[in-house]
Coordinates of C-alpha atoms in Angstrom, one line a residue:
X1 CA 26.1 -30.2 80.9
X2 CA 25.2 -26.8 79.0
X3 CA 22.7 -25.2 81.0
X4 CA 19.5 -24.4 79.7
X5 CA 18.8 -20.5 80.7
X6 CA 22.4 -20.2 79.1
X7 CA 21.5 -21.9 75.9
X8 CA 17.8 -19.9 76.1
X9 CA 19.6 -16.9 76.1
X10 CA 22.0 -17.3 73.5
X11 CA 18.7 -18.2 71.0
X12 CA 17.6 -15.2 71.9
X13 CA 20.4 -13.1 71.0
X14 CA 21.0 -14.7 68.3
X15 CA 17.1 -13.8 66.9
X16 CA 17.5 -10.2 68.3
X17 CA 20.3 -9.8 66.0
X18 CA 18.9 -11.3 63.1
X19 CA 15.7 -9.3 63.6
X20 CA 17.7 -6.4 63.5
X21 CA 19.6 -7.0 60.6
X22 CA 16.9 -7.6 58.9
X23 CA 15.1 -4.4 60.2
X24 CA 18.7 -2.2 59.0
X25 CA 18.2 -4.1 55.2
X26 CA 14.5 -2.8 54.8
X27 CA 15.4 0.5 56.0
X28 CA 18.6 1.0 53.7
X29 CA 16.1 -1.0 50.9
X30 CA 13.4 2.0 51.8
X31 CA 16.3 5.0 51.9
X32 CA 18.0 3.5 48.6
X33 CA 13.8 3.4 46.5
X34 CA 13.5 7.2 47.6
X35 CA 16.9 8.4 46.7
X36 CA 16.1 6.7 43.5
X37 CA 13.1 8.1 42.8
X38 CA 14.4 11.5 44.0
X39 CA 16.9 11.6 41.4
X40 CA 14.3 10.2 38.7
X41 CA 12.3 13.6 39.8
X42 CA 15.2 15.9 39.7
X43 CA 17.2 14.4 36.4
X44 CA 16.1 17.4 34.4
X45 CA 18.2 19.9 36.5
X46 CA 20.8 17.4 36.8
X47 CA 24.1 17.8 34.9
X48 CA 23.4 17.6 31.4
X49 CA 26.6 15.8 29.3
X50 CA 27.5 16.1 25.9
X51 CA 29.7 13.0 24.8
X52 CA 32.2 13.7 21.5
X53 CA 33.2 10.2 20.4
X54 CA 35.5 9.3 17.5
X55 CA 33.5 5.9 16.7
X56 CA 30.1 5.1 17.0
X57 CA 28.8 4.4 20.4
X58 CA 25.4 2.4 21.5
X59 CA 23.6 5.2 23.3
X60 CA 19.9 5.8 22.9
X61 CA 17.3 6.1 24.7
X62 CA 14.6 8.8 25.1
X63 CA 15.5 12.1 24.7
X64 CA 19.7 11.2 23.8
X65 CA 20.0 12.7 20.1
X66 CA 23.1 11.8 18.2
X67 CA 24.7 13.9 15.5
X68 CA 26.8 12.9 12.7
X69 CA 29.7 15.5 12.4
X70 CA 31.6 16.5 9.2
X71 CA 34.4 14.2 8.0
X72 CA 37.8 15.4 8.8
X73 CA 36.9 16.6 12.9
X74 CA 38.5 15.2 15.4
X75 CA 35.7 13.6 16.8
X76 CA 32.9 12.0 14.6
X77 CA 30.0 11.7 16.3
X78 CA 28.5 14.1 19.2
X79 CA 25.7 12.7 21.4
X80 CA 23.5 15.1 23.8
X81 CA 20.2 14.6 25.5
X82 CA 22.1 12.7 28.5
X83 CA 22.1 13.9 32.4
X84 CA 25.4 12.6 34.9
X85 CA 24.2 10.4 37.0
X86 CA 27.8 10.7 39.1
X87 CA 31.3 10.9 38.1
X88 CA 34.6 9.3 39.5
X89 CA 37.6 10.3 37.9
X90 CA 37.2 10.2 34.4
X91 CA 34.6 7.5 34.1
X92 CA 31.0 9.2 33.4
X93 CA 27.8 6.9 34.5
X94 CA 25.1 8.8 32.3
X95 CA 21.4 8.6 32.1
X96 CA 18.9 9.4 29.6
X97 CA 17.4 12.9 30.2
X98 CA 14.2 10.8 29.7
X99 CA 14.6 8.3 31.7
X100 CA 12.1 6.6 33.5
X101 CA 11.8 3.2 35.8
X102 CA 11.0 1.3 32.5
X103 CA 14.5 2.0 31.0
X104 CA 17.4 -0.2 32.7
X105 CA 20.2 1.8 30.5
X106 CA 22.7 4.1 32.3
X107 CA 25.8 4.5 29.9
X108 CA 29.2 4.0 31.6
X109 CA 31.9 6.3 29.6
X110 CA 35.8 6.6 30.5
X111 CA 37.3 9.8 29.0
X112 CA 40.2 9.0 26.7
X113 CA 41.4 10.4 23.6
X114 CA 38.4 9.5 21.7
X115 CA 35.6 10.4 23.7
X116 CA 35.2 13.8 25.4
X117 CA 32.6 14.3 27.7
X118 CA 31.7 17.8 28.4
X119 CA 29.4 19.3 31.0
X120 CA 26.7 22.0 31.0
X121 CA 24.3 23.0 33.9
X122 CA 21.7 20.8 33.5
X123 CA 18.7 22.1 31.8
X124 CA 20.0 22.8 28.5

């Protein structure tokens, strides 16, 4: 027979470690909202990222401007106004420079030979 200070016990630890579990989520949830909003604050001195792109791409959003260049360049269509978010390799996750908590976009490039992404400090 199981004995009942035993099973008292192991009810108890198991709630101690849920409670804290659930303690470490709301923390990380809190740490992960600030960073956010830090980097919402700071986006205009982030980075800023020019993206060269041989075909039409779907970026837009406040502040991205795209420019049609002149037949015959390498590269047809040059798109500024973003920020870099962060960069692994040579995949580019990219915000608007206007972005706000409204706007779900962020623009997920991969460098190839028709897109060129190039870098600039970040408030130009």
């Amino acid at each position: 027979m199981v004995d009942l200070l035993c099973v008292s016990r192991l009810l108890a630890l198991i709630i101690t470690t849920l409670c804290g579990l659930w303690m470490a989520s709301l923390y990380a949830s809190a740490r992960g909202t600030e960073a956010g909003r830090q980097t919402a604050r700071e986006l205009q001195s982030r980075t800023a990222a020019v993206v060269y792109s041989a075909r039409p791409l779907a970026l837009a959003g406040p502040g991205v401007q795209v420019e049609r260049l002149p037949k015959g360049s390498v590269f047809g269509y040059r798109y500024s106004g973003l920020r870099v978010l962060t960069a692994r390799g040579d995949r580019y996750y990219l915000l608007p420079v206007e972005w706000t908590d409204r706007i779900s976009a962020t623009y997920v490039l991969h460098e190839g030979d028709d897109l060129r992404v190039e870098l600039y400090a970040g408030t130009r």
